[in-house]
Coordinates of C-alpha atoms in Angstrom, one line a residue:
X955 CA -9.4 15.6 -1.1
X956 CA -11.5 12.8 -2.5
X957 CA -11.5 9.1 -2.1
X958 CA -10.9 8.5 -5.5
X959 CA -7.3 9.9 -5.0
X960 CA -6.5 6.7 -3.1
X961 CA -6.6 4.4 -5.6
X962 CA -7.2 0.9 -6.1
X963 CA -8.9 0.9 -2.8
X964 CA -12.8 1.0 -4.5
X965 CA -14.3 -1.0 -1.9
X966 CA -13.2 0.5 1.3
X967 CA -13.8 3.9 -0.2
X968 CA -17.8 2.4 -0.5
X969 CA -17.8 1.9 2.8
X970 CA -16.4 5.1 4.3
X971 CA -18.6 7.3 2.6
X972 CA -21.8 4.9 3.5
X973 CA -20.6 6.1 7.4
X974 CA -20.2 9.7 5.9
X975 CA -23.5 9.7 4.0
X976 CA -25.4 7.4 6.8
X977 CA -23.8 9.7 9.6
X978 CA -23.3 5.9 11.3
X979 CA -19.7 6.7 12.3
X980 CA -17.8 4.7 14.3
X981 CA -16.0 6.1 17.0
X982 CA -12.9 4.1 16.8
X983 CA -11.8 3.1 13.1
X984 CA -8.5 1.0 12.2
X985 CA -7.2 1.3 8.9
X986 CA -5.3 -1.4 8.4
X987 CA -3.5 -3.4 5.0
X988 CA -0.5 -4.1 3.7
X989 CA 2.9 -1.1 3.6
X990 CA 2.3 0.7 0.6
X991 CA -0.9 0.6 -0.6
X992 CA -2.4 4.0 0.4
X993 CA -3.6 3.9 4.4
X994 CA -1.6 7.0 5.1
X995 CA -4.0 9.1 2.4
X996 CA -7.3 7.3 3.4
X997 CA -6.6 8.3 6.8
X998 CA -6.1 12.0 6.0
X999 CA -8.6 11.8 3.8
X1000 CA -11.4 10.5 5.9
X1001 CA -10.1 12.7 8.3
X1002 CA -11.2 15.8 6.3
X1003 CA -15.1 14.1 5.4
X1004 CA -15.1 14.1 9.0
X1005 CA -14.3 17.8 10.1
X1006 CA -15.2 19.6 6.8
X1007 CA -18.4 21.9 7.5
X1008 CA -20.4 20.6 4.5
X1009 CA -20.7 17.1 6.3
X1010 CA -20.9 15.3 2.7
X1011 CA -19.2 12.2 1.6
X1012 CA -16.7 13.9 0.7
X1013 CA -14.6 16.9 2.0
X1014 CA -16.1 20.1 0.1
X1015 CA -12.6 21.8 -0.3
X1016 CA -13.5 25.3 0.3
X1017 CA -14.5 25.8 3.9
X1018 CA -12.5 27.1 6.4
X1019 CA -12.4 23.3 7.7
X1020 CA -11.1 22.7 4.6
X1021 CA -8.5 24.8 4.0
X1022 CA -7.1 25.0 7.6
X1023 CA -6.7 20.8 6.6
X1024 CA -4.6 22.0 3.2
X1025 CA -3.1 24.0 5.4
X1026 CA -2.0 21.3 7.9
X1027 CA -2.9 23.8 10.9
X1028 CA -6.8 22.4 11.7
X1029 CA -6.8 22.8 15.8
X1030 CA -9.4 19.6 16.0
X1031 CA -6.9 17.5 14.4
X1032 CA -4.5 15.6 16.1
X1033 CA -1.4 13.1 15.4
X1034 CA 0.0 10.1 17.2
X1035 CA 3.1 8.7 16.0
X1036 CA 6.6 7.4 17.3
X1037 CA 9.0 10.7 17.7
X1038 CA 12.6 10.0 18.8
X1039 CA 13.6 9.4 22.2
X1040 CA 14.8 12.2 23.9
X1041 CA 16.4 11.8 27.7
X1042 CA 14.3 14.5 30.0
X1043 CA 12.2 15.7 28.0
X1044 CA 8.5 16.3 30.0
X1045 CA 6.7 17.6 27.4
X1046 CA 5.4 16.6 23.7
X1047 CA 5.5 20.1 21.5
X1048 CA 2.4 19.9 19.5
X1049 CA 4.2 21.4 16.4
X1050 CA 6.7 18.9 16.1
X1051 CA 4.3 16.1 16.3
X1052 CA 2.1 18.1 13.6
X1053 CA 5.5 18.4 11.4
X1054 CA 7.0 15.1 11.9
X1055 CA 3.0 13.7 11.1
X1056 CA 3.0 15.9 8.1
X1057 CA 6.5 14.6 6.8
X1058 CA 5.3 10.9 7.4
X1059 CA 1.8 11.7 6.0
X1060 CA 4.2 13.2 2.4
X1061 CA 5.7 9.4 1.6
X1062 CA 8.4 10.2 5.2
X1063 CA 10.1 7.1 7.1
X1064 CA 9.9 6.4 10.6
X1065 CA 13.3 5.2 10.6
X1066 CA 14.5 4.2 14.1
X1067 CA 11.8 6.1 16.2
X1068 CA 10.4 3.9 19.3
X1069 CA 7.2 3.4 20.6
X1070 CA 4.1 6.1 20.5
X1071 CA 4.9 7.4 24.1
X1072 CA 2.6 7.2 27.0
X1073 CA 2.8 10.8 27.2
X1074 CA 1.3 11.6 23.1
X1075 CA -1.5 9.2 24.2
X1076 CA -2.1 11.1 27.7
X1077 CA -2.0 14.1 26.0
X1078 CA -4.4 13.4 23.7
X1079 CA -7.0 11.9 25.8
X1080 CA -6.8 15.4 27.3
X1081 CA -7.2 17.2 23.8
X1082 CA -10.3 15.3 22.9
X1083 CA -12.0 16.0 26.1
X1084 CA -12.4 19.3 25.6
X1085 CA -15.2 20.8 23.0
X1086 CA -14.0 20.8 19.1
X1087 CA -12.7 24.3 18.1
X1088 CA -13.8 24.9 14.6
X1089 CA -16.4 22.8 13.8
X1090 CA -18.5 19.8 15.4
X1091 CA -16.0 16.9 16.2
X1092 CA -12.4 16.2 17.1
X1093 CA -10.3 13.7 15.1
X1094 CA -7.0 11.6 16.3
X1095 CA -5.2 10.0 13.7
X1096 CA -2.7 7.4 15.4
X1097 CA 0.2 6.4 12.8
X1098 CA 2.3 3.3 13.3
X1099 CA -0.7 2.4 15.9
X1100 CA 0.9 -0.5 16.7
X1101 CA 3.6 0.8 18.1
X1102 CA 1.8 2.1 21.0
X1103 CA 3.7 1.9 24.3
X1104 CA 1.3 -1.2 26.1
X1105 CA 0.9 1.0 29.2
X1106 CA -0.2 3.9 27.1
X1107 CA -2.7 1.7 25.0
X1108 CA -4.5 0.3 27.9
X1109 CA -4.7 4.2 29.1
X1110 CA -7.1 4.4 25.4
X1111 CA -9.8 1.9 26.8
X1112 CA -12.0 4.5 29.1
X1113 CA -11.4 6.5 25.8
X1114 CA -13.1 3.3 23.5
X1115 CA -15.3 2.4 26.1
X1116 CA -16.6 5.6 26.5
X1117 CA -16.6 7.6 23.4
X1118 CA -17.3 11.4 23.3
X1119 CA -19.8 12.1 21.3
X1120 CA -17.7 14.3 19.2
X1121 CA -14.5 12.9 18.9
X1122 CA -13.6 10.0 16.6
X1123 CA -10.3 7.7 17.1
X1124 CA -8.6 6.5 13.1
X1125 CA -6.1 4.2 14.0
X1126 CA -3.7 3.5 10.8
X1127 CA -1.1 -0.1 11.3
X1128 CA 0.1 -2.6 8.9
X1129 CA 0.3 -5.0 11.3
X1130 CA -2.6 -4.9 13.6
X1131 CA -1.7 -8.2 14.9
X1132 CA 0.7 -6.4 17.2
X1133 CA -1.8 -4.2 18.7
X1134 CA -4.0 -5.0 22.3
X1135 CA -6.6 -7.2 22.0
X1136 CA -8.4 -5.3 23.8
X1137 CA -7.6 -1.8 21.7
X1138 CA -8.8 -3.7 18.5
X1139 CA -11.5 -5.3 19.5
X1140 CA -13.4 -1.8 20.4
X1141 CA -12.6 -0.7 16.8
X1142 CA -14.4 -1.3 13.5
X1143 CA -11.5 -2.3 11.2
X1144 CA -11.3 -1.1 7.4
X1145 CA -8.5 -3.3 5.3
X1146 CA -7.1 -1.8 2.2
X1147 CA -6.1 -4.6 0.0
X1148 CA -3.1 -5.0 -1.8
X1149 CA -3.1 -2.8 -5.6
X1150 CA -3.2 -4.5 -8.5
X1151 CA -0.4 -5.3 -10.6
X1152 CA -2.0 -2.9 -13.6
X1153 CA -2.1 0.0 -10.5
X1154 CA 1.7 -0.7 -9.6
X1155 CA 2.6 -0.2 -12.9
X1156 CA 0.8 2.5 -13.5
X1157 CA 2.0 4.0 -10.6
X1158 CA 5.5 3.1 -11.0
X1159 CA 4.9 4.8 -14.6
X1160 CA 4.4 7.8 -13.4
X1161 CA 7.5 8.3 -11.4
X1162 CA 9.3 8.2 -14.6
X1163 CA 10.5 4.3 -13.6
X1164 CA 10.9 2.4 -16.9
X1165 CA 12.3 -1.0 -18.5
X1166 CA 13.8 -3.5 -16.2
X1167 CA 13.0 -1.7 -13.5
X1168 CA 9.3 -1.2 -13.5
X1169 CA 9.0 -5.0 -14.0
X1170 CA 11.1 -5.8 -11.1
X1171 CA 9.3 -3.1 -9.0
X1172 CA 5.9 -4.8 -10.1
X1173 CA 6.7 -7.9 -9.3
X1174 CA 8.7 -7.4 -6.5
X1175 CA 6.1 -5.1 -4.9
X1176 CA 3.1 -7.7 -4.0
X1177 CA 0.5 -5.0 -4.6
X1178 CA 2.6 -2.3 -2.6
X1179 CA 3.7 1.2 -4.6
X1180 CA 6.0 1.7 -1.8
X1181 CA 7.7 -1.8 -1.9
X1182 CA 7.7 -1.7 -5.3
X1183 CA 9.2 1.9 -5.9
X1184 CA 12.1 0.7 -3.4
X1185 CA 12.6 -2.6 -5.4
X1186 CA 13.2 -0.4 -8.5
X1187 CA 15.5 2.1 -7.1
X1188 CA 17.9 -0.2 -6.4
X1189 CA 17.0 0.0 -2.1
X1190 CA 17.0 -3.7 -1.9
X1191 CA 20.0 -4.4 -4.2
X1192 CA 22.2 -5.0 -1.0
X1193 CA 20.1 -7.5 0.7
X1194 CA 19.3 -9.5 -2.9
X1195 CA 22.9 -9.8 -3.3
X1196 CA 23.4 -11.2 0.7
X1197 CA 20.3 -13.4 -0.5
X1198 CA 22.3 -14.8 -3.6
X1199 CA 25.7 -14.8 -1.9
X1200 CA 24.3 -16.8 1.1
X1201 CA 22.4 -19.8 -1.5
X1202 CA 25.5 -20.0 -3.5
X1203 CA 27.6 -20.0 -0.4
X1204 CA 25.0 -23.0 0.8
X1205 CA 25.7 -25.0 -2.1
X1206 CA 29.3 -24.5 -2.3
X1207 CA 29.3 -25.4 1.2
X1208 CA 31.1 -22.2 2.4
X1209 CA 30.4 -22.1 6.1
X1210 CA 32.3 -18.8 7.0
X1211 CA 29.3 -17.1 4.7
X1212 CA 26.5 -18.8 6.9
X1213 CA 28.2 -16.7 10.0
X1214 CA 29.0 -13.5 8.4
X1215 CA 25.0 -13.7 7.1
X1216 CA 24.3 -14.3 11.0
X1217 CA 26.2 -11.6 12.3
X1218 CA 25.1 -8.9 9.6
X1219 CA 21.5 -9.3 10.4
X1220 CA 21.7 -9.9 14.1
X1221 CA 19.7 -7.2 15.7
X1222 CA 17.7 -5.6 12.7
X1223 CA 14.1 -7.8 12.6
X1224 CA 13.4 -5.6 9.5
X1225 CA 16.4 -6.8 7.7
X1226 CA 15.5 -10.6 8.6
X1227 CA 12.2 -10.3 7.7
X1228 CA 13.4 -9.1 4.3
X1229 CA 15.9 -11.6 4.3
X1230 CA 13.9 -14.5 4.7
X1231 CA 11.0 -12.8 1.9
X1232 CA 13.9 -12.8 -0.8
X1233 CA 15.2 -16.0 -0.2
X1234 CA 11.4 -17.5 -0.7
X1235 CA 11.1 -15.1 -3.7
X1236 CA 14.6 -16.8 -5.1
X1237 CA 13.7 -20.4 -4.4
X1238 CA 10.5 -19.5 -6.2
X1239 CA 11.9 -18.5 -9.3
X1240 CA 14.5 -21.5 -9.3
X1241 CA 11.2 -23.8 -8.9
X1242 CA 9.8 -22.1 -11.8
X1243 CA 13.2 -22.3 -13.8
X1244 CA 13.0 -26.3 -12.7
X1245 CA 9.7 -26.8 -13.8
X1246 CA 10.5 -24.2 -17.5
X1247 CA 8.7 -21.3 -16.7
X1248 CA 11.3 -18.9 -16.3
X1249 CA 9.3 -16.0 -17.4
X1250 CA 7.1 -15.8 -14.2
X1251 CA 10.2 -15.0 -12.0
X1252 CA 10.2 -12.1 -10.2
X1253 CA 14.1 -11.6 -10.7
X1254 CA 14.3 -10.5 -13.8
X1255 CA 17.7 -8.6 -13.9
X1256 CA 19.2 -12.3 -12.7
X1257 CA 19.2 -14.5 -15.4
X1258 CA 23.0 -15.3 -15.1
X1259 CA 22.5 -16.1 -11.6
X1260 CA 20.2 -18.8 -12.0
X1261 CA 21.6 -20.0 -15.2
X1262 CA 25.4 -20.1 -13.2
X1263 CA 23.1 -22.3 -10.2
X1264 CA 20.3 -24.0 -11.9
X1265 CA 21.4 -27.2 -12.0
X1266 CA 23.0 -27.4 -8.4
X1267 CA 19.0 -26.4 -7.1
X1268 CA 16.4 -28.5 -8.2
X1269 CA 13.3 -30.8 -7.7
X1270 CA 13.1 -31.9 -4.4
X1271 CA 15.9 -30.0 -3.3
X1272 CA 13.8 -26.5 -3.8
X1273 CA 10.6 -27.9 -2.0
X1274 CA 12.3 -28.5 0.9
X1275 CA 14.7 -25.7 1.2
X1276 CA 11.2 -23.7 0.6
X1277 CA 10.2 -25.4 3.1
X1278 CA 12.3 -24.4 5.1
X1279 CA 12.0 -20.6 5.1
X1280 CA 8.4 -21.2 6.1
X1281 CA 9.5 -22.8 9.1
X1282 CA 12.2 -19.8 9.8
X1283 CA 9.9 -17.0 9.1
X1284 CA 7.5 -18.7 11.6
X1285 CA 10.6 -19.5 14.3
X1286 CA 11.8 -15.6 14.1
X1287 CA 7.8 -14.6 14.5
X1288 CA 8.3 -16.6 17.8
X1289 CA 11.3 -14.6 18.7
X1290 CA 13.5 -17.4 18.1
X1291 CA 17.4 -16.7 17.8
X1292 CA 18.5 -16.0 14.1
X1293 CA 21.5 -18.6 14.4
X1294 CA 18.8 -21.6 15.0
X1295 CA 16.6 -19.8 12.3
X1296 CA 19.0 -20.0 9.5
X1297 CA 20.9 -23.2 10.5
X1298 CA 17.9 -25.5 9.0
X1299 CA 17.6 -23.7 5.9
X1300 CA 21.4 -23.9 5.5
X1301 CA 21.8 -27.7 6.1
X1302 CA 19.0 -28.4 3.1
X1303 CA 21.3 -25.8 1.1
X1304 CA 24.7 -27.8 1.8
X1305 CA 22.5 -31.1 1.0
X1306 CA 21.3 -29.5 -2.2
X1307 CA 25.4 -28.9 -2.9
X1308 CA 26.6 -32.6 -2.2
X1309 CA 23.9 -34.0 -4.2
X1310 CA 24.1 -32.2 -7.2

């Protein structure tokens, strides 16, 4: 597989195959950029320059190296990522971490898994301290690396510290601000930046996604295929409307909505994150409908929403209910409880309501 399957990513595909053609390779690389935008391929990819025989800039495709990679069943390459809890277990079975890699490597969720367990880490400390089996190095690919159990992600310091000569660590996050200090310091980071709108579309194109949908997936997806193909399938359909409902409900000055909002997202950080994302995306679009540019929304299957609430939300009004989200998403970054997050945010809403 080459680089130039991951695309939109030109620059940080220069730079991995300078380490492949200098043979200047790290020993502990973290790919890390936004969800989305291809870090799952790049890792596999690089991956494969790294173990296939030819030792090019890119994988050859015809080795055995090769093809036990095509195959999925290349003994000196090994996965880290979250698997679901399971009371007593002792042991990590290699194949399910391969399979439950391979799915998550194919477009695959994580869904509710927990932490990278101190064990998978252990265990592949162990792995990479013995001599590769089909070629000359050993590669770990650590998925969701930010999810690694603290404990266990200390335990990878001797391993940073003092690197085999032929293993390599590729750690893949999308938030790498959540990983040690330690950890990331010790590795050279590649950032994959967000795609293009022209890529989006193109990639939204070729899923067969069309009309209304492919421009609300482009410009819902801030340079992410995944984001946007989700925003065009209807996935975030539920929490735009608990987005719209909880505005309105602001304005109208409709309390009991504030507390059903409150008690529907208690618990799920995802779902607030999201939450609080959408409501700066729809107090965008009312500032643009203020100030006549309408077109440059990012809502556009909502024109009779904002044409129902356009005048109630305007001019100062939308500055400082935007405002106000800033603040939330940085109180809920501070673990701060939801209840106190929203209640500023729905003040400047029920203010917005009076006035108009």
């Amino acid at each position: 597989m080459a680089f130039e399957s991951v695309v939109g990513q030109e620059r940080a595909r220069a730079i991995a195959e300078a380490w492949l053609r200098s043979g200047r390779i790290p020993h502990a690389i973290l790919l890390c950029g936004p969800e989305g935008v291809g870090k799952r391929q790049f890792a596999l990819t690089l991956a494969g320059s790294l173990l296939c025989a030819a030792q090019g800039e890119v994988a050859c495709g015809t080795c055995s190296s090769c093809r036990k990679m095509a195959s999925g069943s290349h003994p000196d390459l090994h996965f880290l990522l979250p698997l679901r809890a399971q009371r007593g277990r002792k042991s990590l079975d290699p194949q399910e971490i391969r399979a439950a890699a391979q799915d998550y490597l194919s477009g695959g969720e994580l869904g509710g898994q927990t932490n990278i367990a101190i064990e998978q880490l252990r265990q592949m400390q162990r792995d990479l301290s013995y001599a590769p089996s089909a070629g000359r190095r050993k590669v770990a690919v650590i998925l969701a690396a930010e999810r690694m159990h603290p404990a266990g992600a200390n335990s990878l310091l001797k391993v940073l510290e003092e690197p085999l000569a032929d293993s390599l660590l590729i750690l893949v996050s999308s938030t790498p601000e959540r990983i040690l200090p330690t950890v990331l310091s010790r590795c050279q980071r590649l950032t994959l930046r967000p795609l293009s709108a022209q890529v989006v579309r193109a990639q939204l194109e070729a899923m067969h996604v069309t009309g209304q949908a492919l421009e609300l997936g482009v410009r819902l997806g801030g340079g992410s295929v995944q984001r946007a193909r989700a925003a065009a399938t209807g996935a975030w359909d539920e929490s735009r409307d608990r987005v719209e409902q909880f505005i309105e409900a602001g304005l109208r000055c409709r309390d009991e909505v504030y507390w059903d909002t409150v008690e529907e997202l208690a618990g799920d950080r995802s779902l607030q994150d999201q939450f609080l994302e959408l409501c700066a995306l729809y107090l965008r679009d009312f500032f643009l409908l203020h100030h006549a540019r309408d077109g440059f929304g990012a809502m556009v299957d909502r024109s009779a929403y904002f044409a129902q609430l356009g005048t109630a939300l305007c001019g100062d009004h939308i500055e400082r209910a935007m405002l106000e989200v800033d603040r939330a998403a940085e109180a809920l970054e501070r673990n701060a409880s939801l209840q106190l997050v929203l209640s500023d945010l729905w003040r400047c809403l029920r203010r917005a309501g009076r006035a108009a």
